[in-house]
Coordinates of C-alpha atoms and ligand atoms in Angstrom, one line a residue:
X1 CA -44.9 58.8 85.6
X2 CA -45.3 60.8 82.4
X3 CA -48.7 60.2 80.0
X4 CA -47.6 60.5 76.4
X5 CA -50.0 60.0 73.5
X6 CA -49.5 57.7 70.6
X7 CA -51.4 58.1 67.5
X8 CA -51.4 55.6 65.0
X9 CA -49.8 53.6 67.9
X10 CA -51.4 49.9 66.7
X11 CA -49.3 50.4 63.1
X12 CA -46.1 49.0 62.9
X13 CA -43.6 51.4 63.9
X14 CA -45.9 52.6 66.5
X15 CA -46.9 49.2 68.3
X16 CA -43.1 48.8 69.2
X17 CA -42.7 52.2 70.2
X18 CA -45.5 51.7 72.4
X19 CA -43.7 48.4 73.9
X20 CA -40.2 50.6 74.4
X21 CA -42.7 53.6 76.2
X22 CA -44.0 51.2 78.4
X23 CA -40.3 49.3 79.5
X24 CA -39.7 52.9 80.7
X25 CA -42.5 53.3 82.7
X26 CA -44.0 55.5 80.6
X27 CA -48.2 55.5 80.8
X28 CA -49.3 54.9 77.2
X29 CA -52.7 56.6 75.6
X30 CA -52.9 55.2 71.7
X31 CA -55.1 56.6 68.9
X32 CA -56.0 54.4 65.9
X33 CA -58.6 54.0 63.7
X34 CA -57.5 50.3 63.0
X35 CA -57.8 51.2 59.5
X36 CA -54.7 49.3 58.4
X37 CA -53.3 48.3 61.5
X38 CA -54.9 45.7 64.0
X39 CA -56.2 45.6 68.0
X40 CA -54.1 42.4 68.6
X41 CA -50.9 44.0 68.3
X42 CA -51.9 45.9 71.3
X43 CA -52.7 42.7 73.0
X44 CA -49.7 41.1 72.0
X45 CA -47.9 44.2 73.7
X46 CA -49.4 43.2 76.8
X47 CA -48.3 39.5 76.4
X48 CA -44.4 40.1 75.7
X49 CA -44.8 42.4 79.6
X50 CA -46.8 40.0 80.9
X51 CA -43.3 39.1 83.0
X52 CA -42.6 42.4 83.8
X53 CA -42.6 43.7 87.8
X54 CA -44.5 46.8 86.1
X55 CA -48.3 46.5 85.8
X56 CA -48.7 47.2 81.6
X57 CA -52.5 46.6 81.4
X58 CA -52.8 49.6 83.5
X59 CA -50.6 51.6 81.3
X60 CA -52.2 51.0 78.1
X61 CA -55.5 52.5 76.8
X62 CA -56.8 52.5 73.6
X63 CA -59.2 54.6 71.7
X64 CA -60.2 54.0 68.8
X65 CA -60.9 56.6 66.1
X66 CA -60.0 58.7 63.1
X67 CA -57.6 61.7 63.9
X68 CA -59.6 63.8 61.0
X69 CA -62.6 63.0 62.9
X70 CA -62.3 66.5 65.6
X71 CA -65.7 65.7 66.8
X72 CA -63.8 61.7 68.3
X73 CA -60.8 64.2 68.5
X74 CA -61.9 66.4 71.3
X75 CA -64.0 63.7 73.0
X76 CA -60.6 61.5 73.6
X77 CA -59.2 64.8 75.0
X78 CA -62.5 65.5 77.2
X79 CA -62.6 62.2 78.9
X80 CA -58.5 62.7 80.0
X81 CA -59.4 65.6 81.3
X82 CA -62.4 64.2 83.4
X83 CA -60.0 61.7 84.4
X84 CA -57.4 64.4 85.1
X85 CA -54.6 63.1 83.2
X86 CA -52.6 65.8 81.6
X87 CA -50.5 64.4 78.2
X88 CA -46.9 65.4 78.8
X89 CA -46.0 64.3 75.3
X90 CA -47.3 63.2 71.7
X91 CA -46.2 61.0 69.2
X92 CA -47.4 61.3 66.0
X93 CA -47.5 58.1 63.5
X94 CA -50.9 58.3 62.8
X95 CA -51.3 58.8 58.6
X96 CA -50.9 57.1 55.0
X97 CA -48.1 55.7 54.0
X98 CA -48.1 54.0 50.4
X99 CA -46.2 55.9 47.9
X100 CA -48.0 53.9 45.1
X101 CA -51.2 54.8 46.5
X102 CA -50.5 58.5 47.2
X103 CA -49.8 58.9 43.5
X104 CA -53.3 57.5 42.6
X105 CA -55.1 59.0 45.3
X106 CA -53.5 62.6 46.4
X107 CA -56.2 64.0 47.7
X108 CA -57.0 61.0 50.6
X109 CA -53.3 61.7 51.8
X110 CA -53.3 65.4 51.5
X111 CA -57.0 64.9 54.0
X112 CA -55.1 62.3 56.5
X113 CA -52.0 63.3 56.5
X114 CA -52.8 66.6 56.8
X115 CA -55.8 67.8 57.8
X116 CA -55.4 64.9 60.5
X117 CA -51.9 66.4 61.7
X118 CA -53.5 70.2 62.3
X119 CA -56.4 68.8 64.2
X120 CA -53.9 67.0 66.6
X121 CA -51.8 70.6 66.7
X122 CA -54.8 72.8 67.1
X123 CA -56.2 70.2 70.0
X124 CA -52.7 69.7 72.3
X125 CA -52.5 73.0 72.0
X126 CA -55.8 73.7 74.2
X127 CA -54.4 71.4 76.5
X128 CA -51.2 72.6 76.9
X129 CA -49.1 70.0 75.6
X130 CA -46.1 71.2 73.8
X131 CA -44.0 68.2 73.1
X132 CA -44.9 66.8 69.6
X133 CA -42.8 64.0 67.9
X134 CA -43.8 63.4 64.1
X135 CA -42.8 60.8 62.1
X136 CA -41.4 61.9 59.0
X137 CA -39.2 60.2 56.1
X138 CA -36.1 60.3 54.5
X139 CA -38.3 60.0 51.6
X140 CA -38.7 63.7 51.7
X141 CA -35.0 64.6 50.4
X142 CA -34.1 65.1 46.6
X143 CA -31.7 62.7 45.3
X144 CA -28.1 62.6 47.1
X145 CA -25.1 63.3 44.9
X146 CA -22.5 61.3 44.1
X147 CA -23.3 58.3 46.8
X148 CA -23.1 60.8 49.4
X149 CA -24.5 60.6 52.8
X150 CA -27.8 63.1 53.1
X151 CA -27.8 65.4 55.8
X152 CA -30.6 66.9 57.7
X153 CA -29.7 70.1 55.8
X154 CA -29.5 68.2 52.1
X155 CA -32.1 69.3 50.0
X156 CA -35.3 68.8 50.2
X157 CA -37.7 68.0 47.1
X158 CA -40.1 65.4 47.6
X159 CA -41.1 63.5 44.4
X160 CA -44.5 61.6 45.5
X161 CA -47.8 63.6 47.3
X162 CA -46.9 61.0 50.4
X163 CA -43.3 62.5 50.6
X164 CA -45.2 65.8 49.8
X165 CA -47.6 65.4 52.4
X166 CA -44.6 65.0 55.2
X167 CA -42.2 67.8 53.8
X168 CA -45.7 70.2 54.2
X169 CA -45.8 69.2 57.9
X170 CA -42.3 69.5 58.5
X171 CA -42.5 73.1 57.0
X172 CA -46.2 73.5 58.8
X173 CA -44.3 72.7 62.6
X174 CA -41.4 75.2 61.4
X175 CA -43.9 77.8 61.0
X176 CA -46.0 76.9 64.4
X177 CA -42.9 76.5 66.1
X178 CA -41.3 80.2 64.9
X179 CA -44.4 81.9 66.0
X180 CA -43.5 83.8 68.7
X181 CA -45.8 82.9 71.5
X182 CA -45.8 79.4 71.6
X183 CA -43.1 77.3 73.2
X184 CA -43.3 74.1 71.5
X185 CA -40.7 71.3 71.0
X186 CA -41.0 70.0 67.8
X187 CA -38.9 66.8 66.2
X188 CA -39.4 65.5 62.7
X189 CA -38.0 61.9 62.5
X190 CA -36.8 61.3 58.6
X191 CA -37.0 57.9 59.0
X192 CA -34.7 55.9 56.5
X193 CA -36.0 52.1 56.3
X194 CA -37.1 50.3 59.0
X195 CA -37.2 46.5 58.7
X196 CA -37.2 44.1 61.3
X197 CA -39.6 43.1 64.3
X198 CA -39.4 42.4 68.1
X199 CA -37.1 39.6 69.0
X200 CA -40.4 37.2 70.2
X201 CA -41.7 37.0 67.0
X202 CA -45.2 38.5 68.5
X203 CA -45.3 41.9 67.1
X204 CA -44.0 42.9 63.4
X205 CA -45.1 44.2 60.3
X206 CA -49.0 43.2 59.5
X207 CA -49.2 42.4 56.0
X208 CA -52.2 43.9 54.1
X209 CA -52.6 43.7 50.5
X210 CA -49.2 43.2 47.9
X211 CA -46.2 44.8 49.7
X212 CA -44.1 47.5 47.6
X213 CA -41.4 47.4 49.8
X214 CA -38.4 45.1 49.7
X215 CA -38.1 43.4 52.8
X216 CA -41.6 42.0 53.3
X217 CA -41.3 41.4 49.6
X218 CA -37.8 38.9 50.5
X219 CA -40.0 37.6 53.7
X220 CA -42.8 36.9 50.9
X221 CA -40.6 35.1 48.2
X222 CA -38.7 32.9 51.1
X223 CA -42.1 31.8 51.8
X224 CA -42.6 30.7 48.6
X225 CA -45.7 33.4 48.2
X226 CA -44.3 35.0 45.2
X227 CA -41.8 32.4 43.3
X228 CA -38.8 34.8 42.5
X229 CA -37.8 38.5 43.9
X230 CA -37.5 40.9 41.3
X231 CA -34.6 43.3 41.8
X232 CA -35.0 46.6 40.3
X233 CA -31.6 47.8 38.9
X234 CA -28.2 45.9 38.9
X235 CA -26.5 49.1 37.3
X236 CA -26.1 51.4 39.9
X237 CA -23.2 53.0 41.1
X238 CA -22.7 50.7 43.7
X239 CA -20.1 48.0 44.6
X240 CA -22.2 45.5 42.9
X241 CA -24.5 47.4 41.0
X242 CA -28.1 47.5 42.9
X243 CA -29.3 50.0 44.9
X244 CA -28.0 51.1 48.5
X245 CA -30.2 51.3 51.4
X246 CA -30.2 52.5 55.1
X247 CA -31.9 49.9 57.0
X248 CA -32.9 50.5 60.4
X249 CA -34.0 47.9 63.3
X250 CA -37.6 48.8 64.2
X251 CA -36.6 48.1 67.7
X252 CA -33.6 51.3 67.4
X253 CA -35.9 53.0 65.9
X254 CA -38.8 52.7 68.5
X255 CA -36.1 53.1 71.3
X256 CA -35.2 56.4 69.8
X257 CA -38.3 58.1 70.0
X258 CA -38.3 57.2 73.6
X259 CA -34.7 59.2 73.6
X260 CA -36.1 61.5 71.9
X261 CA -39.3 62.5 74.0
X262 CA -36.9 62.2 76.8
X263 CA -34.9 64.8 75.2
X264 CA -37.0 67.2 74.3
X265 CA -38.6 66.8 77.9
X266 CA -35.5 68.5 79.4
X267 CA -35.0 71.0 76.4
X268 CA -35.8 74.5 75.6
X269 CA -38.3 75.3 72.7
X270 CA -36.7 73.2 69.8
X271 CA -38.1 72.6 66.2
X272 CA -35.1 69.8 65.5
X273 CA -34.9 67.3 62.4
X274 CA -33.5 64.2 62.7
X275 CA -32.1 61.5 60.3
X276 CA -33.1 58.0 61.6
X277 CA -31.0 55.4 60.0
X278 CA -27.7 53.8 61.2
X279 CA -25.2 55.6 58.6
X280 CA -24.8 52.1 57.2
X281 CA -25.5 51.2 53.5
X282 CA -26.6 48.0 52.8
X283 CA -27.3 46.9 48.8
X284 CA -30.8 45.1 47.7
X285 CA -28.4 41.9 47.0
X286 CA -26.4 42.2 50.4
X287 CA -29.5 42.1 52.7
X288 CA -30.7 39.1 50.4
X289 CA -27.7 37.1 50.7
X290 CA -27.6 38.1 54.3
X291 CA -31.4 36.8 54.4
X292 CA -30.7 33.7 52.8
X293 CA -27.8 33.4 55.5
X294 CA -28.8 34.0 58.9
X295 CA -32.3 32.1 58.1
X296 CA -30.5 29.3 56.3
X297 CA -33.4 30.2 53.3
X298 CA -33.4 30.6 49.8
X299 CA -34.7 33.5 48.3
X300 CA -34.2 33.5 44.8
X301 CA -34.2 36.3 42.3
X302 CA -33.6 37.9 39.3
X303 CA -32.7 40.8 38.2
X304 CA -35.0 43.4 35.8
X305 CA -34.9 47.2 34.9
X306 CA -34.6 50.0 37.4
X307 CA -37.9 51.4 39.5
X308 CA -39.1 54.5 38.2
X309 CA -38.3 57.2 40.8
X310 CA -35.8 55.3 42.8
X311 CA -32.6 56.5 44.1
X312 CA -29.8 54.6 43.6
X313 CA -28.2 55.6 47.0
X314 CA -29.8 56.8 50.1
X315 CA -28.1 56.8 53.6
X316 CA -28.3 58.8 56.6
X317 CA -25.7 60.9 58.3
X318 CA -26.6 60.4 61.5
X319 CA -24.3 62.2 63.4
X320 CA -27.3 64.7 64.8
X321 CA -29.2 62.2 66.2
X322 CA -25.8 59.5 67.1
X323 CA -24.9 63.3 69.0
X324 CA -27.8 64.7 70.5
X325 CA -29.3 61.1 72.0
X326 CA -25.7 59.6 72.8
X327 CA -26.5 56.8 70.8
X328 CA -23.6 54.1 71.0
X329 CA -25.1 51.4 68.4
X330 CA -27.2 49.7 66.7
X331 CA -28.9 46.5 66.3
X332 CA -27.3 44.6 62.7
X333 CA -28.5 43.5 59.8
X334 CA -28.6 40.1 60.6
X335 CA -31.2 40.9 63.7
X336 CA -33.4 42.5 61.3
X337 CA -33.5 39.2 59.4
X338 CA -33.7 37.1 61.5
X339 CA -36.4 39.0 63.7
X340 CA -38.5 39.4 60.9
X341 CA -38.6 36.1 59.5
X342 CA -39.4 34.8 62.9
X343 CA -42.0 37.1 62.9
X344 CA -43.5 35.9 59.8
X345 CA -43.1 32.0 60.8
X346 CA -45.2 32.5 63.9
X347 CA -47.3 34.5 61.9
X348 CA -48.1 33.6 58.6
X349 CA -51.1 36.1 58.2
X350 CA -50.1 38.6 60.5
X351 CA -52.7 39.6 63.4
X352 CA -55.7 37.4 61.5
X353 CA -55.8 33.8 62.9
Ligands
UD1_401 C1 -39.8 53.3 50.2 C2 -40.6 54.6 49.9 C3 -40.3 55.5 51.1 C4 -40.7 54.9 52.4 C5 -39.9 53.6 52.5 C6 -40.4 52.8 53.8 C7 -40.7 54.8 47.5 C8 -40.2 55.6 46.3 N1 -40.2 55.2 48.7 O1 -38.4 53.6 50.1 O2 -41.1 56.7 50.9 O3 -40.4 55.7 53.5 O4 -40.1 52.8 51.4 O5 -39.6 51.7 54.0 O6 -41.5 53.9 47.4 N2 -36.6 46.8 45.5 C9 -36.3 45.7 44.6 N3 -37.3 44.8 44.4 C10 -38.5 44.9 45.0 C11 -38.8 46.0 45.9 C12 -37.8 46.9 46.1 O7 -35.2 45.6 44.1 O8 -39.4 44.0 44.8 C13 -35.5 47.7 45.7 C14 -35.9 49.2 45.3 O9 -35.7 49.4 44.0 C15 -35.0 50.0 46.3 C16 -34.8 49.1 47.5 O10 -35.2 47.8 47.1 O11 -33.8 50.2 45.6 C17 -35.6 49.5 48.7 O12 -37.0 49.7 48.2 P1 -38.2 49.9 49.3 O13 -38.2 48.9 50.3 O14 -39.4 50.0 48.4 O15 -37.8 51.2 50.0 P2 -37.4 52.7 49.4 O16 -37.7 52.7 47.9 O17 -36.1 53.0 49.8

């Protein structure tokens, strides 16, 4: 059975990847500081195995921490190594996301993102463990031309400090991973946009604060939260006008970083960069009426001026990562909305009671 560290592994993306590790038998050491995530989705983890032949309570640990704190840092690492587990694989989610927020507040990203991703490299290395998965974004590339599909080799030129902050550690791995006497397997995973949550309903996307985002934005206005979503732009190049998107089932996505890991497990030294998404566009109105559809909801809208900064079309070629993992599909847009409106009905303030 292999150990593989999750940091940030309570958040969103990183609570179902935690649930995929743990259907493959995989033992499951998580890292948060439970700064904007919550304990119970670790708990809830527990109760969609609690079925399973495998024994998941024994497979989970949890410490809690910050991973700019070295100090908590080497004191997680101290007490593995007492208890002579040796991590045969990381994956790193742990970090800020808000691109509102970055722009505000630089300098807090730069410190977490950042500072919190070289004391992870600077600590695995002491231990020996070479196999690093870090969760990147698609937000990282420079607008794509002419509705085109963006490639892991399209341009890069990130426009926010959060995009920033991930190109830096893409380039900082690159570097690490070119040096000549280390033999480390890097993969940067530029996600696209993940929507969606576990088909139970248990698990999902906690919401804290106003959401940015579109989809917990249409999950909001169906739920009558926010009377009427505004969507930015109805004069794009598009088939009918708003923006394109690449949406992703969290569930592939968590999957994939198992496929991943197991990957790079059986690989040479590798710094790879993958494009997450399913090659699919959708349009803002398409997942809307698709929304309103498979949930038999309303969610009504209207339309206003373009968002400063936004890209009218952004969707993956995925043929790297469809090629390298021998991925056949992927989950559709209608499991994404229906998954995450169950989620919200069951959970109409997330984790809090
Ligand atoms: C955003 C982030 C990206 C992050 C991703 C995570 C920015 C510039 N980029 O991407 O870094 O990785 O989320 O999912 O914030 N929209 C509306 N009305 C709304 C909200 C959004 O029409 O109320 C539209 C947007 O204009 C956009 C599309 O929906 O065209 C998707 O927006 P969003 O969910 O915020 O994702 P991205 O902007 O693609």
């Amino acid at each position: 059975m292999k150990n593989i560290l999750v940091t940030g592994g309570a958040g969103y993306i990183g609570s179902h990847t935690c649930l995929s590790l743990l259907n493959k038998n995989y033992k499951v050491f998580v890292i948060d500081s439970f700064i904007n995530s919550s304990q119970k989705s670790m708990e809830r983890i527990l109760e969609i195995n609690k079925n399973s032949a495998i024994n998941h309570n024994k497979n989970l640990s949890v410490f809690e921490g910050d991973i700019t704190d070295m100090k908590f840092l080497k004191k997680v690492f101290l007490e593995l190594e007492n208890q002579q587990i040796k991590i045969d694989g990381v994956i790193h989610f742990a970090g800020l996301k808000a691109v509102s927020e970055s722009v505000y507040n630089p300098l807090i990203y730069w410190n977490t993102n950042l500072i919190g991703t070289l004391n992870l490299l600077e600590i695995v290395k002491k231990i020996n463990c070479k196999t690093f998965v870090f969760s990147s974004s698609a937000t990282i590339y420079a607008d794509a031309k002419d509705n085109s599909r963006l490639t892991e080799s399209s341009k890069i030129n990130p426009v926010n400090p959060y995009g920033n902050t991930k190109a830096s550690i893409e380039r900082l791995l690159r570097d690490v991973s070119q040096s000549s006497k280390e033999k480390w397997k890097f993969a940067s995973l530029r996600y696209f946009n993940p929507i969606g949550a576990h088909p139970s309903g248990l698990i999902g996307e906690n919401p804290i604060g106003i959401p940015n985002n579109l989809f917990p934005l249409i999950i909001n206005t169906a739920y009558g939260i926010q009377k009427e979503l505004k969507i930015f732009g109805n004069n794009y190049p598009t088939k009918d006008g708003t923006a394109v998107r690449d949406f992703i089932h969290v569930m592939d996505l968590a999957d994939i970083h198992v496929k991943v890991l197991e990957f790079m497990i059986n690989s040479s030294p590798i710094n790879l960069n993958l494009n997450i998404g399913t090659g699919l566009g959708t349009s803002v109105l398409d997942l809307v009426k698709t929304f309103e559809r498979v949930n038999n909801i309303k969610v009504p809208f209207s339309f206003t001026d373009r968002r400063i900064g936004d890209n009218g079309y952004v969707v993956a070629d995925n043929s790297l990562c469809k090629s390298k993992l021998k991925i056949k599909s992927f989950r559709s847009i209608e499991d994404m909305c229906r998954d995450g409106w169950k989620w919200r009905k069951l959970n109409p303030n997330g984790y809090l009671e």
